[in-house]
mmCIF file of N, CA and C in Angstrom:
data_model
loop_
_atom_site.group_PDB
_atom_site.id
_atom_site.type_symbol
_atom_site.label_atom_id
_atom_site.label_comp_id
_atom_site.label_asym_id
_atom_site.label_seq_id
_atom_site.Cartn_x
_atom_site.Cartn_y
_atom_site.Cartn_z
ATOM 1 N N MET A 75 102.295 -10.310 -74.193
ATOM 2 C CA MET A 75 102.531 -8.876 -74.144
ATOM 3 C C MET A 75 101.378 -8.181 -73.432
ATOM 4 N N SER A 76 101.711 -7.127 -72.772
ATOM 5 C CA SER A 76 100.675 -6.366 -72.080
ATOM 6 C C SER A 76 100.031 -5.372 -73.044
ATOM 7 N N GLU A 77 98.941 -4.833 -72.609
ATOM 8 C CA GLU A 77 98.207 -3.846 -73.406
ATOM 9 C C GLU A 77 99.020 -2.554 -73.501
ATOM 10 N N PRO A 78 99.072 -1.905 -74.671
ATOM 11 C CA PRO A 78 99.846 -0.659 -74.806
ATOM 12 C C PRO A 78 99.342 0.425 -73.861
ATOM 13 N N GLN A 79 100.299 1.155 -73.304
ATOM 14 C CA GLN A 79 99.958 2.173 -72.315
ATOM 15 C C GLN A 79 99.660 3.528 -72.944
ATOM 16 N N ASN A 80 100.404 3.898 -73.975
ATOM 17 C CA ASN A 80 100.231 5.232 -74.536
ATOM 18 C C ASN A 80 100.215 5.166 -76.065
ATOM 19 N N GLU A 81 100.090 6.306 -76.691
ATOM 20 C CA GLU A 81 100.007 6.375 -78.155
ATOM 21 C C GLU A 81 101.286 5.870 -78.818
ATOM 22 N N PHE A 82 102.415 6.141 -78.217
ATOM 23 C CA PHE A 82 103.695 5.709 -78.780
ATOM 24 C C PHE A 82 103.773 4.192 -78.849
ATOM 25 N N GLU A 83 103.370 3.533 -77.781
ATOM 26 C CA GLU A 83 103.399 2.071 -77.758
ATOM 27 C C GLU A 83 102.376 1.478 -78.726
ATOM 28 N N LYS A 84 101.233 2.119 -78.870
ATOM 29 C CA LYS A 84 100.231 1.656 -79.835
ATOM 30 C C LYS A 84 100.781 1.759 -81.256
ATOM 31 N N ALA A 85 101.425 2.866 -81.573
ATOM 32 C CA ALA A 85 101.978 3.058 -82.908
ATOM 33 C C ALA A 85 103.116 2.080 -83.177
ATOM 34 N N ALA A 86 103.868 1.744 -82.146
ATOM 35 C CA ALA A 86 104.983 0.815 -82.316
ATOM 36 C C ALA A 86 104.494 -0.598 -82.602
ATOM 37 N N GLN A 87 103.326 -0.951 -82.116
ATOM 38 C CA GLN A 87 102.812 -2.300 -82.316
ATOM 39 C C GLN A 87 102.023 -2.461 -83.606
ATOM 40 N N GLN A 88 101.710 -1.342 -84.283
ATOM 41 C CA GLN A 88 100.976 -1.431 -85.538
ATOM 42 C C GLN A 88 101.880 -1.955 -86.645
ATOM 43 N N LYS A 89 101.265 -2.564 -87.649
ATOM 44 C CA LYS A 89 102.003 -3.068 -88.801
ATOM 45 C C LYS A 89 102.507 -1.888 -89.629
ATOM 46 N N GLN A 90 103.778 -1.958 -90.018
ATOM 47 C CA GLN A 90 104.355 -0.895 -90.820
ATOM 48 C C GLN A 90 104.018 -1.101 -92.282
ATOM 49 N N GLY A 91 103.770 -0.001 -92.978
ATOM 50 C CA GLY A 91 103.472 -0.063 -94.395
ATOM 51 C C GLY A 91 104.737 0.023 -95.226
ATOM 52 N N SER A 92 104.570 -0.172 -96.517
ATOM 53 C CA SER A 92 105.721 -0.094 -97.405
ATOM 54 C C SER A 92 106.053 1.373 -97.682
ATOM 55 N N LEU A 93 107.183 1.593 -98.313
ATOM 56 C CA LEU A 93 107.617 2.947 -98.627
ATOM 57 C C LEU A 93 106.637 3.619 -99.577
ATOM 58 N N VAL A 94 106.134 2.861 -100.536
ATOM 59 C CA VAL A 94 105.197 3.427 -101.509
ATOM 60 C C VAL A 94 103.891 3.817 -100.824
ATOM 61 N N SER A 95 103.373 2.960 -99.954
ATOM 62 C CA SER A 95 102.127 3.295 -99.265
ATOM 63 C C SER A 95 102.318 4.469 -98.310
ATOM 64 N N GLU A 96 103.477 4.556 -97.694
ATOM 65 C CA GLU A 96 103.762 5.710 -96.823
ATOM 66 C C GLU A 96 103.787 6.999 -97.652
ATOM 67 N N PHE A 97 104.393 6.941 -98.830
ATOM 68 C CA PHE A 97 104.485 8.122 -99.686
ATOM 69 C C PHE A 97 103.104 8.538 -100.192
ATOM 70 N N ILE A 98 102.282 7.564 -100.576
ATOM 71 C CA ILE A 98 100.929 7.883 -101.035
ATOM 72 C C ILE A 98 100.107 8.485 -99.897
ATOM 73 N N GLY A 99 100.261 7.950 -98.701
ATOM 74 C CA GLY A 99 99.585 8.519 -97.530
ATOM 75 C C GLY A 99 100.034 9.949 -97.254
ATOM 76 N N PHE A 100 101.326 10.206 -97.434
ATOM 77 C CA PHE A 100 101.849 11.566 -97.264
ATOM 78 C C PHE A 100 101.226 12.505 -98.283
ATOM 79 N N LEU A 101 101.145 12.058 -99.549
ATOM 80 C CA LEU A 101 100.561 12.897 -100.593
ATOM 81 C C LEU A 101 99.100 13.204 -100.298
ATOM 82 N N LYS A 102 98.346 12.206 -99.833
ATOM 83 C CA LYS A 102 96.932 12.415 -99.525
ATOM 84 C C LYS A 102 96.750 13.353 -98.340
ATOM 85 N N GLN A 103 97.533 13.135 -97.302
ATOM 86 C CA GLN A 103 97.366 13.918 -96.080
ATOM 87 C C GLN A 103 97.762 15.377 -96.278
ATOM 88 N N ASN A 104 98.856 15.610 -97.002
ATOM 89 C CA ASN A 104 99.353 16.968 -97.163
ATOM 90 C C ASN A 104 98.916 17.626 -98.468
ATOM 91 N N LYS A 105 98.126 16.907 -99.282
ATOM 92 C CA LYS A 105 97.603 17.418 -100.547
ATOM 93 C C LYS A 105 98.731 17.952 -101.433
ATOM 94 N N LYS A 106 99.763 17.140 -101.581
ATOM 95 C CA LYS A 106 100.917 17.516 -102.393
ATOM 96 C C LYS A 106 100.988 16.636 -103.640
ATOM 97 N N PHE A 107 99.867 16.555 -104.363
ATOM 98 C CA PHE A 107 99.810 15.706 -105.542
ATOM 99 C C PHE A 107 100.701 16.223 -106.670
ATOM 100 N N TRP A 108 101.118 17.484 -106.613
ATOM 101 C CA TRP A 108 101.998 18.030 -107.641
ATOM 102 C C TRP A 108 103.379 17.386 -107.587
ATOM 103 N N LEU A 109 103.721 16.704 -106.489
ATOM 104 C CA LEU A 109 105.006 16.019 -106.393
ATOM 105 C C LEU A 109 105.054 14.745 -107.226
ATOM 106 N N LEU A 110 103.896 14.163 -107.501
ATOM 107 C CA LEU A 110 103.840 12.887 -108.201
ATOM 108 C C LEU A 110 104.478 12.934 -109.600
ATOM 109 N N PRO A 111 104.185 13.921 -110.452
ATOM 110 C CA PRO A 111 104.868 13.961 -111.756
ATOM 111 C C PRO A 111 106.381 14.128 -111.637
ATOM 112 N N LEU A 112 106.826 14.873 -110.652
ATOM 113 C CA LEU A 112 108.270 15.050 -110.461
ATOM 114 C C LEU A 112 108.941 13.735 -110.085
ATOM 115 N N ILE A 113 108.325 12.990 -109.202
ATOM 116 C CA ILE A 113 108.871 11.693 -108.788
ATOM 117 C C ILE A 113 108.891 10.724 -109.966
ATOM 118 N N ILE A 114 107.825 10.717 -110.761
ATOM 119 C CA ILE A 114 107.766 9.813 -111.910
ATOM 120 C C ILE A 114 108.858 10.138 -112.914
ATOM 121 N N VAL A 115 109.058 11.415 -113.212
ATOM 122 C CA VAL A 115 110.114 11.811 -114.154
ATOM 123 C C VAL A 115 111.487 11.439 -113.611
ATOM 124 N N MET A 116 111.704 11.640 -112.330
ATOM 125 C CA MET A 116 112.992 11.274 -111.744
ATOM 126 C C MET A 116 113.234 9.765 -111.829
ATOM 127 N N LEU A 117 112.198 8.964 -111.593
ATOM 128 C CA LEU A 117 112.331 7.519 -111.699
ATOM 129 C C LEU A 117 112.610 7.089 -113.137
ATOM 130 N N LEU A 118 111.961 7.722 -114.104
ATOM 131 C CA LEU A 118 112.199 7.393 -115.506
ATOM 132 C C LEU A 118 113.619 7.757 -115.930
ATOM 133 N N LEU A 119 114.097 8.905 -115.495
ATOM 134 C CA LEU A 119 115.474 9.292 -115.819
ATOM 135 C C LEU A 119 116.484 8.350 -115.171
ATOM 136 N N THR A 120 116.209 7.925 -113.957
ATOM 137 C CA THR A 120 117.083 6.970 -113.282
ATOM 138 C C THR A 120 117.111 5.642 -114.034
ATOM 139 N N ALA A 121 115.951 5.175 -114.467
ATOM 140 C CA ALA A 121 115.898 3.930 -115.233
ATOM 141 C C ALA A 121 116.658 4.071 -116.548
ATOM 142 N N LEU A 122 116.549 5.222 -117.187
ATOM 143 C CA LEU A 122 117.266 5.452 -118.439
ATOM 144 C C LEU A 122 118.773 5.440 -118.215
ATOM 145 N N LEU A 123 119.227 6.038 -117.126
ATOM 146 C CA LEU A 123 120.659 6.037 -116.825
ATOM 147 C C LEU A 123 121.171 4.634 -116.509
ATOM 148 N N ILE A 124 120.382 3.879 -115.794
ATOM 149 C CA ILE A 124 120.796 2.506 -115.452
ATOM 150 C C ILE A 124 120.859 1.651 -116.717
ATOM 151 N N LEU A 125 119.850 1.788 -117.569
ATOM 152 C CA LEU A 125 119.808 0.979 -118.780
ATOM 153 C C LEU A 125 120.840 1.411 -119.817
ATOM 154 N N SER A 126 121.313 2.653 -119.738
ATOM 155 C CA SER A 126 122.287 3.119 -120.726
ATOM 156 C C SER A 126 123.649 2.448 -120.534
ATOM 157 N N GLY A 127 123.875 1.845 -119.385
ATOM 158 C CA GLY A 127 125.134 1.151 -119.132
ATOM 159 C C GLY A 127 125.043 -0.337 -119.360
ATOM 160 N N THR A 128 123.935 -0.803 -119.898
ATOM 161 C CA THR A 128 123.744 -2.237 -120.098
ATOM 162 C C THR A 128 123.708 -2.560 -121.584
ATOM 163 N N ALA A 129 123.393 -3.800 -121.893
ATOM 164 C CA ALA A 129 123.308 -4.242 -123.280
ATOM 165 C C ALA A 129 122.082 -3.667 -123.980
ATOM 166 N N ALA A 130 121.171 -3.073 -123.237
ATOM 167 C CA ALA A 130 119.976 -2.483 -123.835
ATOM 168 C C ALA A 130 120.238 -1.095 -124.411
ATOM 169 N N ALA A 131 121.437 -0.561 -124.227
ATOM 170 C CA ALA A 131 121.753 0.794 -124.670
ATOM 171 C C ALA A 131 121.523 1.012 -126.167
ATOM 172 N N PRO A 132 121.957 0.126 -127.050
ATOM 173 C CA PRO A 132 121.713 0.384 -128.479
ATOM 174 C C PRO A 132 120.226 0.490 -128.815
ATOM 175 N N PHE A 133 119.384 -0.220 -128.100
ATOM 176 C CA PHE A 133 117.943 -0.159 -128.362
ATOM 177 C C PHE A 133 117.334 1.139 -127.825
ATOM 178 N N ILE A 134 117.879 1.669 -126.749
ATOM 179 C CA ILE A 134 117.383 2.918 -126.189
ATOM 180 C C ILE A 134 117.754 4.074 -127.097
ATOM 181 N N TYR A 135 118.945 4.075 -127.648
ATOM 182 C CA TYR A 135 119.384 5.181 -128.486
ATOM 183 C C TYR A 135 118.567 5.269 -129.765
ATOM 184 N N THR A 136 118.019 4.176 -130.252
ATOM 185 C CA THR A 136 117.187 4.236 -131.451
ATOM 186 C C THR A 136 115.844 4.901 -131.176
ATOM 187 N N LEU A 137 115.428 4.991 -129.921
ATOM 188 C CA LEU A 137 114.189 5.670 -129.580
ATOM 189 C C LEU A 137 114.320 7.176 -129.724
ATOM 190 N N PHE A 138 115.520 7.684 -129.590
ATOM 191 C CA PHE A 138 115.725 9.126 -129.661
ATOM 192 C C PHE A 138 116.319 9.468 -131.001
#
């Protein structure tokens, strides 16, 4: 391969990060740390909804 000519080609040849690392980089760069609790709560609610349809449902209901 030849040497990259411009910034676009340099960025295309760099290793891509994971979704989580991209999101953390976004939070750091834009100083939007207030989004983190919202994302965590949404993930917990999603996990609760997924688990409520499984055999673990009776154990979850005893927590509440």
